[in-house]
Amino acid sequence: MKPPVYVTSPLLPPLEEFIPYLEELWQNKILTNSGKFHQQLEKELADYLGVKHVCLFSNGTLALLTALQTLRITGEVITTAYSFVATSHSLLWNGLTPVFADIDPVTFNIDPSKIEELITPRTSAILPVHCYGTPADSARIQKIADTYGLKVIYDAAHCFGVKENGTSILNYGDLSVLSFHATKVFNTFEGGAIICHDAKTKQRIDYLKNFGFADETVVMAPGINAKMNEVQAAMGLLQLKYIDSALAERAEIYNNYIALLTASLPELSFIKQPENVTWNYAYFPVLIHGNDSFTRDDVYNALRENGIYARRYFYPLISEFPMYRHMETAKPEHLPVAWDVSRAILCLPIYPGLALAEQQNIIAQVVARGEQASFPAPLVVNG
């Protein structure tokens, strides 16, 4: 029986190259608490990503939770409903109130023109997402934050290696948070990081992720246990040796998809990255605006019937879940673009090792559902 094809598959370096790391761990018996591999990975990641300070975490959600604690965020935080639930869950866990702004129809990131009208005396921060690794409009967001005295924390879970004008987008805002989950382009099984810009802030983050300990007897804040262990860090060090080739293979698959789909179904819409962006090809999102006889879910279900597990990233919207839908800014009429995109989006499988024949099969399944459809005018998403 043919194995299923999932939307992604984790990058796993050769097992024999991981064994020496494990042997060293078995010998020195230092498994956590900022060991050798942890310290080495923070340094190598900072160099590779072009940032000043990397603070490693056991997962990206704990990194988000800690980022909000680091900046002592209170009250309301303006964010997006078009994201994974960890974005807003991190706010609720900190006793904060999410305020949802609609998204830009080109980038699917938070629309800066919708932010200012949502600011109240209780607003303390903006939490944008670089959706699919596409850079948010950081200049406009920062201008609003500076005007109103707000902090900016970027959910940059998708953004490993992404640059704008040759500079890492992780340098935007007060803090940026990465995910190293198994589904991401760079993984440490589970894992994450906060990117910060000065040593004092890094010290506070390092205290907070280790129960708040400043030294053996001093606890400076109600911290949490969010440290990355040495096995995860070792995996990260090995992953770095293969990341460039992995990103290049992702780009090849992405471009192949574009060529095959646009030739067969020119009515479909795609997100096109600006020329000044160095992207990581983390996802392959396609917009399917069909009609009653041809919908996104038609394609989604047809692929599943053939063992291909595409994902509707992001559907439903965060604002549709029970813990959020009572909020005024969660109403569908407040989020028309996000609502529309969530009903049309489908992310096709993309990962290193996805064979050309499988890529062609995936496209064939999509085309088979769409070639007889009558499409409306295509949605322009590339500006």
Short mmCIF file of N, CA and C in Angstrom, two decimals, residues 42-43 45-47 49-56 170-171 175-176 193-203 205-206:
data_model
loop_
_atom_site.label_atom_id
_atom_site.label_comp_id
_atom_site.label_asym_id
_atom_site.label_seq_id
_atom_site.Cartn_x
_atom_site.Cartn_y
_atom_site.Cartn_z
N GLU A 42 23.13 28.33 20.36
CA GLU A 42 22.74 29.74 20.43
C GLU A 42 23.71 30.60 19.63
N LYS A 43 24.99 30.33 19.76
CA LYS A 43 25.99 31.13 19.05
C LYS A 43 25.92 30.89 17.54
N LEU A 45 23.42 29.77 15.73
CA LEU A 45 22.18 30.29 15.17
C LEU A 45 22.23 31.80 15.02
N ALA A 46 22.79 32.48 16.02
CA ALA A 46 22.91 33.94 15.93
C ALA A 46 23.76 34.33 14.72
N ASP A 47 24.83 33.59 14.50
CA ASP A 47 25.69 33.86 13.34
C ASP A 47 24.96 33.56 12.03
N LEU A 49 21.69 33.33 11.39
CA LEU A 49 20.49 34.14 11.16
C LEU A 49 20.79 35.63 11.05
N GLY A 50 21.96 36.06 11.50
CA GLY A 50 22.30 37.48 11.44
C GLY A 50 21.58 38.29 12.50
N VAL A 51 21.53 37.75 13.72
CA VAL A 51 20.90 38.45 14.84
C VAL A 51 21.88 38.54 16.00
N LYS A 52 21.56 39.40 16.97
CA LYS A 52 22.50 39.61 18.07
C LYS A 52 22.41 38.52 19.14
N HIS A 53 21.18 38.18 19.54
CA HIS A 53 21.03 37.24 20.65
C HIS A 53 19.92 36.23 20.38
N VAL A 54 20.23 34.95 20.62
CA VAL A 54 19.25 33.87 20.50
C VAL A 54 19.08 33.24 21.88
N CYS A 55 17.83 33.11 22.31
CA CYS A 55 17.52 32.45 23.58
C CYS A 55 16.71 31.20 23.26
N LEU A 56 17.29 30.02 23.45
CA LEU A 56 16.65 28.77 23.07
C LEU A 56 15.59 28.34 24.06
N LEU A 170 14.00 38.88 11.63
CA LEU A 170 13.97 38.63 13.07
C LEU A 170 14.50 39.81 13.87
N ASN A 171 15.09 40.77 13.20
CA ASN A 171 15.58 41.97 13.87
C ASN A 171 14.50 43.03 14.05
N LEU A 175 10.94 42.02 20.15
CA LEU A 175 11.32 40.62 20.21
C LEU A 175 10.70 39.88 19.03
N SER A 176 11.34 38.79 18.61
CA SER A 176 10.76 37.89 17.62
C SER A 176 10.86 36.47 18.17
N ALA A 193 12.73 29.66 19.94
CA ALA A 193 13.71 30.66 20.38
C ALA A 193 13.08 32.03 20.42
N ILE A 194 13.60 32.87 21.30
CA ILE A 194 13.31 34.30 21.28
C ILE A 194 14.55 35.00 20.76
N ILE A 195 14.34 35.89 19.81
CA ILE A 195 15.42 36.74 19.29
C ILE A 195 15.30 38.10 19.95
N CYS A 196 16.38 38.54 20.58
CA CYS A 196 16.38 39.87 21.22
C CYS A 196 17.62 40.64 20.80
N HIS A 197 17.67 41.92 21.17
CA HIS A 197 18.66 42.82 20.58
C HIS A 197 19.72 43.33 21.55
N ASP A 198 19.64 42.96 22.83
CA ASP A 198 20.65 43.43 23.78
C ASP A 198 20.85 42.39 24.87
N ALA A 199 22.02 42.46 25.50
CA ALA A 199 22.42 41.46 26.49
C ALA A 199 21.55 41.50 27.74
N LYS A 200 21.10 42.69 28.14
CA LYS A 200 20.27 42.80 29.34
C LYS A 200 18.95 42.07 29.16
N THR A 201 18.33 42.22 27.99
CA THR A 201 17.08 41.53 27.73
C THR A 201 17.30 40.02 27.66
N LYS A 202 18.39 39.59 27.05
CA LYS A 202 18.68 38.16 26.99
C LYS A 202 18.83 37.60 28.40
N GLN A 203 19.47 38.33 29.28
CA GLN A 203 19.65 37.85 30.65
C GLN A 203 18.30 37.65 31.33
N ILE A 205 15.42 37.06 29.87
CA ILE A 205 14.77 35.90 29.26
C ILE A 205 15.35 34.60 29.81
N ASP A 206 16.66 34.55 29.93
CA ASP A 206 17.31 33.34 30.44
C ASP A 206 16.90 33.06 31.89
#
